[in-house]
Amino acid sequence: MGTIQINNLSFKYDQMVDNLFNNINLSIDESWKLGLIGRNGRGKTTLLNILLGNLEYQGQVVSNLNFHYYPQPVSDMSKTTKEIALEISGLADYDIWRVETELEKLQVSLDILDQQFETLSPGERTKVLLAVLFIDDDGFQLIDEPTNHLDIDGRKLVSDYLRTKKAFIVISHDRNFLNEIIDHVISINRNDIDVYKGNFDTWEHEKNLQDTYEADQKRQLTKDINKLHDSAVKKENWSRQTEKGKKKNISMDKHANLDKGFIGAKSAKMMKKAKSMQHRVDDSLNTKKTLLKNIEIDDPISLNYAEISHLKNLIEVNDLLLKNRNVETPKVSFKLPRNHVLALMGRNGIGKTTIFKQILGIAQPFECSGSIVVPSSVKISYLAQEYDLHGTIRELAERKKVEPEMVFSNLRKLGFERELFDNNIEEMSQGQKRKVALAVSLSEQANLYLWDEPFNYLDVITRDQIVDAIHKQHPTMLIIDHDLGLIDEIADQKLILKK
Ligand SMILES: Nc1ncnc2c1ncn2[C@@H]1O[C@H](COP(=O)(O)OP(=O)(O)OP(=O)(O)O)[C@@H](O)[C@H]1O
Ligand SMILES: [Mg+2]
């Protein structure tokens, strides 16, 4: 049976000051179904790239397995799906049946093989690339965030599909998805990497126990440190006083010389004791730091939400229908009352984002019937599903007319490293990019939020922070997302679009 043995692995990107990985040791069995988890920017995608041999590192990665990565780069989106599948897999034309077999398991119509790849919905593209990935039964698959943009049925299909496979590492922030398919977890923590046997829930349980233990240790240690500190200060004060008194005595009393040697020796001893006490305090502080190494920080976040008290409804949509040659949205009518969260749901490609853009007044190539009423005084903050962020965070904030310092402060609360503040957004990880967009939306003053799949790419802690902020502030929000667990937690109403 094959294994992946990682010995003393250290790695950093050129521009980085500190290592991303420091002397990592891991042992992974070929038969495991692994979930790779960790906060955004911890190095999940990087670890997969190291296994693929795409990056230079220090240490050893020993394995005789064939690694394959999802999502595979697609050279030319205008080619047909079949051409793309053959190109990526390296299969000969007559072997296309192997891709077809996998596609059938994913319930994808084989007609799409003749369709241009760029015309496929995001869900279909995901399924095609996964099908191509799994034609190599002997390979070990490295799957990077397959559920983003997949609708509820798509997630279920992909999770059922992966359950039948073994020998993979899947990165995902979707706990329900992971619970269904994995039997081991690799967790990239703040200071190290661990492997656990079990699924996401098992890992979370262990992690909570560990955090509670670390927190107890911290409390006890803080008490001890305070005691030590008080005692060291007292001793140091005493010996200083003695030194001072000694000097005074010398100048005032010519017989004081008699006591000088004795007092001098005593205060020097006390000073030495105080100093050694201080060292113990410093050591304890260092121990404290290592003990608390893996507790994640999750400060509460808040939206810069301004409630409009004189409006009952912030959006009223009646019989809205948008259509062009390829697409026709279902007819929708709804009202969004103040301080309500309304979730717009429905399968990939049904037209949720199109409806959002129409509400925002963004020009689109569609015929539109029906009506949309949003009072002109309403300020909207829009978090788009796809975005082209470039330049630095400060430049972005200035373009968006929000205070850069506020964006930085929100990013800190979202666990975003300060060292990255001046980096170009293009160089950031997917989740970090998403956090930048989220931090801008949190900082903009708004009466209404239109958030299109805000949870994609974000780590579990950030997801919880968003849920908590929405519970606390009850903003007026129209939201699109496919994560039913999260939607059930935050939405007051759900509008499911169907044809
Ligand atoms: N090519 C690069 N050059 C410089 N820094 C990079 C590069 N790629 C990634 N990084 C940085 O390395 C760190 C790890 O990135 P990586 O993409 O591996 O994170 P991740 O855990 O996959 O995050 P996410 O959950 O957001 O996908 C991040 O701080 C990121 O900004
Ligand atoms: Mg990543």
XYZ file of C-alpha atoms in Angstrom, residues 41-468:
428
model
C -4.155 31.733 3.376
C -2.754 28.993 5.640
C -1.304 27.190 2.633
C -3.807 24.489 1.636
C -3.459 25.103 -2.096
C 0.289 25.529 -1.629
C 0.562 22.124 0.088
C -1.165 20.492 -2.892
C 1.228 22.287 -5.242
C 4.145 20.945 -3.228
C 2.817 17.388 -3.569
C 2.441 17.973 -7.310
C 6.082 19.014 -7.474
C 5.231 22.524 -8.697
C 7.158 24.349 -5.958
C 10.656 24.117 -4.555
C 10.821 23.329 -0.855
C 13.186 22.174 1.861
C 12.784 18.713 3.340
C 11.444 15.542 1.823
C 8.224 14.370 0.232
C 8.434 10.633 -0.330
C 5.741 8.960 -2.417
C 5.359 6.797 -5.484
C 1.809 7.950 -6.192
C 0.569 9.757 -9.296
C -0.953 13.037 -8.189
C -3.657 14.835 -10.185
C -5.085 18.265 -9.404
C -8.581 19.742 -9.704
C -9.330 22.312 -11.124
C -7.098 21.518 -14.076
C -6.116 24.565 -16.130
C -8.146 24.861 -19.330
C -6.064 26.232 -22.179
C -8.811 27.438 -24.481
C -12.379 27.730 -23.253
C -13.745 27.944 -26.796
C -12.787 24.311 -27.548
C -15.380 21.576 -27.177
C -15.686 19.733 -23.884
C -14.445 16.555 -25.576
C -11.317 18.285 -26.893
C -10.629 19.705 -23.439
C -11.211 16.302 -21.771
C -8.808 14.548 -24.163
C -6.214 17.288 -23.829
C -6.202 17.238 -20.015
C -6.356 13.458 -19.639
C -3.911 12.655 -22.420
C -6.353 9.950 -23.612
C -6.621 8.883 -27.220
C -9.855 9.671 -29.025
C -11.100 6.056 -28.871
C -10.712 6.086 -25.064
C -13.223 8.884 -24.521
C -15.605 6.216 -23.170
C -13.614 6.348 -19.919
C -14.608 9.975 -19.422
C -18.161 9.140 -20.480
C -18.406 6.434 -17.798
C -17.464 8.943 -15.089
C -19.778 11.610 -16.521
C -22.682 9.193 -16.354
C -21.972 8.551 -12.675
C -22.222 12.329 -12.201
C -25.487 12.376 -14.146
C -24.161 14.738 -16.789
C -25.693 14.476 -20.255
C -23.081 13.266 -22.751
C -24.341 15.882 -25.238
C -22.158 18.451 -23.521
C -19.056 16.722 -24.925
C -19.787 18.442 -28.235
C -20.619 21.781 -26.605
C -18.035 24.560 -26.298
C -16.584 24.400 -22.771
C -17.230 28.102 -22.135
C -20.983 27.620 -22.648
C -21.186 25.103 -19.778
C -22.614 26.233 -16.423
C -20.130 26.381 -13.503
C -21.664 23.190 -12.080
C -21.251 21.306 -15.360
C -17.644 22.454 -15.711
C -16.889 21.184 -12.195
C -18.402 17.801 -12.980
C -16.513 17.441 -16.291
C -13.180 18.246 -14.650
C -13.876 15.829 -11.775
C -14.829 13.097 -14.261
C -11.528 13.601 -16.091
C -9.644 13.571 -12.775
C -10.990 10.172 -11.776
C -10.260 8.267 -14.986
C -6.920 7.308 -13.406
C -7.961 4.692 -10.850
C -4.428 4.312 -9.597
C -3.844 8.020 -9.090
C -4.133 10.057 -5.931
C -6.457 13.005 -6.513
C -5.904 16.486 -5.074
C -9.213 18.334 -5.207
C -9.207 22.062 -4.440
C -12.611 23.440 -3.381
C -14.991 21.600 -5.713
C -18.244 22.873 -4.178
C -17.910 26.604 -4.800
C -20.620 27.701 -7.216
C -22.296 24.273 -7.149
C -26.034 24.283 -6.424
C -27.598 22.034 -3.784
C -28.237 19.102 -6.144
C -24.734 19.486 -7.600
C -23.162 19.316 -4.138
C -25.160 16.216 -3.289
C -24.154 14.535 -6.563
C -20.474 15.371 -6.161
C -20.486 14.229 -2.540
C -22.212 10.925 -3.486
C -19.640 10.527 -6.261
C -16.643 11.178 -4.000
C -18.027 8.799 -1.391
C -17.503 5.965 -3.862
C -13.839 6.951 -4.354
C -10.780 6.656 -2.177
C -7.252 8.032 -2.302
C -7.856 11.750 -2.379
C -7.339 14.981 -0.519
C -10.203 17.422 -0.835
C -10.031 21.033 0.308
C -13.371 22.428 1.374
C -14.878 24.856 3.871
C -18.275 23.165 3.648
C -18.595 21.113 6.822
C -21.687 19.144 5.717
C -19.987 18.200 2.472
C -16.829 17.059 4.293
C -18.764 15.081 6.893
C -20.329 13.012 4.123
C -17.149 11.977 2.352
C -13.967 11.970 4.416
C -12.461 9.614 6.985
C -9.382 11.691 7.902
C -8.677 15.382 8.390
C -5.461 17.297 7.787
C -5.747 20.541 9.678
C -3.396 23.454 8.999
C -3.393 25.230 12.345
C -1.845 28.536 13.324
C 1.447 26.888 14.192
C 1.476 23.335 12.950
C -0.279 20.686 10.885
C -2.167 17.731 12.376
C -3.801 14.614 11.001
C -6.958 13.314 12.722
C -8.931 10.171 12.118
C -12.581 10.998 11.516
C -14.666 13.581 9.698
C -15.080 17.335 10.204
C -17.318 16.942 13.267
C -14.833 14.595 14.938
C -12.051 17.079 14.243
C -14.124 19.975 15.602
C -14.872 18.067 18.790
C -11.165 17.317 19.329
C -10.239 20.889 18.509
C -12.738 22.278 21.035
C -11.324 19.978 23.714
C -7.814 21.124 22.862
C -8.851 24.800 22.866
C -10.572 24.437 26.240
C -7.469 22.756 27.608
C -5.241 25.530 26.252
C -7.578 28.197 27.632
C -7.486 26.557 31.118
C -3.708 26.419 30.935
C -3.660 30.064 29.976
C -5.825 31.082 32.954
C -3.649 29.148 35.393
C -0.486 30.476 33.806
C -1.696 34.080 33.859
C -2.379 33.719 37.592
C 1.099 32.266 38.200
C 2.726 34.923 36.053
C 0.967 37.726 37.934
C 2.081 36.250 41.247
C 5.653 35.836 40.023
C 5.616 39.292 38.568
C 4.373 40.943 41.800
C 6.953 39.097 43.781
C 9.775 40.026 41.374
C 8.748 43.688 41.424
C 8.618 43.701 45.247
C 12.071 42.182 45.499
C 13.545 44.500 42.921
C 12.027 47.553 44.679
C 13.371 46.390 48.015
C 16.905 45.987 46.712
C 16.806 49.352 44.914
C 15.552 51.047 48.071
C 18.337 49.395 50.003
C 20.947 50.569 47.482
C 19.594 54.128 47.665
C 19.441 54.078 51.482
C 22.958 52.758 51.549
C 24.270 55.670 49.442
C 22.376 58.164 51.597
C 23.781 56.629 54.761
C 27.279 56.872 53.385
C 26.997 60.592 52.746
C 25.283 61.358 56.065
C 27.032 59.079 58.495
C 30.735 58.572 58.592
C 30.279 55.319 60.636
C 28.019 53.903 58.001
C 30.992 52.193 56.404
C 30.623 49.536 59.058
C 27.302 48.326 57.579
C 28.130 48.927 53.914
C 29.557 45.513 53.173
C 26.699 43.640 54.792
C 23.857 45.675 53.254
C 25.619 45.710 49.887
C 25.885 41.928 49.817
C 22.288 41.479 50.886
C 20.821 43.885 48.321
C 22.994 42.405 45.564
C 21.620 38.989 46.474
C 18.061 40.343 46.412
C 18.706 42.026 43.093
C 19.998 38.732 41.689
C 16.913 36.942 43.018
C 14.650 39.588 41.482
C 16.438 39.233 38.149
C 16.122 35.457 38.165
C 12.447 35.858 39.073
C 12.073 38.179 36.087
C 13.623 35.487 33.872
C 11.106 32.998 35.152
C 8.318 35.446 34.306
C 9.728 35.830 30.790
C 10.013 32.064 30.369
C 6.446 31.612 31.534
C 5.276 34.205 29.057
C 7.015 32.303 26.279
C 5.453 29.053 27.407
C 2.111 30.799 27.424
C 2.627 31.840 23.831
C 3.340 28.285 22.708
C 0.477 26.878 24.751
C -1.956 29.185 23.032
C -0.449 28.559 19.651
C -3.469 26.992 18.007
C -6.404 28.923 19.433
C -7.951 30.760 16.486
C -8.918 34.387 16.867
C -12.485 35.228 15.973
C -13.291 38.799 16.888
C -16.868 39.827 16.286
C -17.393 41.722 13.042
C -20.121 44.222 12.223
C -21.745 45.739 9.171
C -21.784 49.506 8.743
C -25.565 49.175 8.548
C -27.856 52.194 8.624
C -31.494 51.317 9.168
C -34.056 53.369 7.226
C -36.878 53.552 9.733
C -39.455 55.229 7.471
C -39.459 52.471 4.837
C -41.440 49.295 5.347
C -40.059 47.506 2.290
C -36.721 48.238 0.680
C -37.358 46.209 -2.463
C -40.624 45.400 -4.213
C -40.473 43.186 -7.256
C -43.573 42.341 -9.293
C -43.762 39.760 -12.085
C -40.158 40.333 -13.052
C -39.063 38.336 -16.081
C -35.799 38.675 -17.936
C -35.062 36.921 -21.189
C -32.801 36.746 -24.197
C -32.086 34.093 -26.817
C -30.436 31.651 -24.382
C -31.876 32.419 -20.991
C -35.239 33.096 -19.470
C -35.616 33.624 -15.743
C -38.726 32.382 -13.965
C -41.257 35.138 -13.232
C -40.646 36.426 -9.711
C -42.491 38.651 -7.251
C -41.344 39.436 -3.738
C -41.040 42.153 -1.114
C -38.024 42.634 1.102
C -39.150 44.156 4.428
C -36.759 46.266 6.503
C -34.418 44.228 8.716
C -35.200 40.977 6.913
C -32.825 38.568 5.273
C -34.304 37.044 2.138
C -32.470 34.159 0.467
C -32.837 33.782 -3.277
C -32.252 30.130 -4.088
C -32.403 27.859 -7.121
C -30.264 25.682 -9.338
C -27.167 26.850 -11.227
C -28.009 28.948 -14.227
C -31.618 29.780 -13.274
C -30.904 33.525 -13.229
C -30.306 34.580 -9.609
C -27.323 36.839 -10.374
C -29.186 38.269 -13.387
C -32.029 39.316 -11.077
C -29.527 40.876 -8.657
C -27.934 42.907 -11.433
C -31.331 44.108 -12.634
C -32.171 45.320 -9.113
C -28.840 47.153 -9.058
C -29.621 48.798 -12.400
C -26.599 47.231 -14.146
C -27.131 47.197 -17.917
C -27.697 43.666 -19.226
C -28.570 42.190 -22.634
C -32.052 41.086 -21.564
C -35.594 42.071 -22.329
C -37.251 42.933 -19.058
C -40.916 42.866 -18.089
C -42.553 43.493 -14.713
C -41.333 46.032 -12.182
C -38.682 46.637 -9.560
C -39.064 49.366 -6.931
C -36.107 50.381 -4.775
C -36.475 53.917 -3.343
C -33.667 56.100 -4.686
C -32.570 57.092 -1.167
C -31.596 53.475 -0.410
C -27.839 52.907 -0.349
C -26.911 49.408 -1.497
C -23.730 47.484 -0.783
C -23.165 44.809 -3.444
C -20.907 41.823 -2.941
C -20.541 40.256 -6.370
C -20.095 36.531 -7.085
C -17.315 37.128 -9.578
C -15.057 40.097 -9.243
C -11.936 41.412 -10.793
C -9.928 42.849 -7.924
C -6.592 44.369 -8.788
C -3.993 46.652 -7.249
C -3.620 47.103 -3.512
C -6.321 47.076 -0.843
C -5.809 50.798 -0.263
C -6.371 51.556 -3.969
C -9.492 49.410 -3.989
C -10.878 51.160 -0.889
C -10.236 54.544 -2.495
C -11.996 53.470 -5.704
C -14.935 52.272 -3.622
C -14.855 55.491 -1.552
C -14.507 53.733 1.785
C -12.042 54.527 4.509
C -8.990 52.242 3.958
C -8.337 52.069 7.706
C -11.814 50.680 8.253
C -11.219 48.015 5.604
C -7.887 47.084 7.265
C -9.535 46.903 10.659
C -12.260 44.598 9.305
C -9.633 42.455 7.599
C -7.748 42.061 10.876
C -10.947 40.864 12.530
C -11.374 38.359 9.697
C -7.989 36.853 10.561
C -6.207 38.442 7.587
C -2.476 38.859 8.179
C -1.244 42.434 8.516
C 1.882 41.598 6.454
C -0.318 41.200 3.366
C -1.940 44.633 3.550
C 0.390 46.136 0.937
C 0.422 43.117 -1.402
C -1.324 43.126 -4.734
C -4.722 41.490 -4.478
C -3.934 39.380 -7.577
C -1.292 37.475 -5.556
C -3.625 36.531 -2.724
C -5.310 33.190 -2.104
C -8.949 32.772 -3.204
C -10.256 33.194 0.308
C -8.073 36.226 0.966
C -9.479 37.904 -2.176
C -12.965 37.101 -0.977
C -12.180 38.576 2.440
C -11.008 41.812 0.836
C -14.308 42.100 -1.069
C -16.231 41.253 2.112
C -14.283 43.778 4.209
C -15.125 46.521 1.691
C -18.817 45.624 1.869
C -18.723 45.585 5.683
C -17.083 49.033 5.692
C -19.452 50.737 3.218
C -22.327 52.474 4.905
C -25.457 50.819 3.542
C -29.191 50.445 4.098
C -29.427 47.298 2.034
C -27.025 44.447 1.219
C -27.059 42.380 -1.950
C -24.647 39.530 -1.344
C -24.099 36.979 -4.120
C -22.646 33.730 -2.716
C -20.725 35.477 0.087
C -19.626 32.232 1.752
C -17.711 30.798 -1.218
C -14.010 30.295 -0.483
C -14.325 31.582 3.094
C -13.063 29.528 6.013
C -15.380 28.145 8.675
C -14.493 30.758 11.301
C -15.237 33.625 8.919
C -18.545 32.005 7.995
C -19.466 31.878 11.686
C -18.424 35.532 12.121
C -20.796 36.569 9.309
C -23.658 34.528 10.742
C -23.130 36.105 14.190
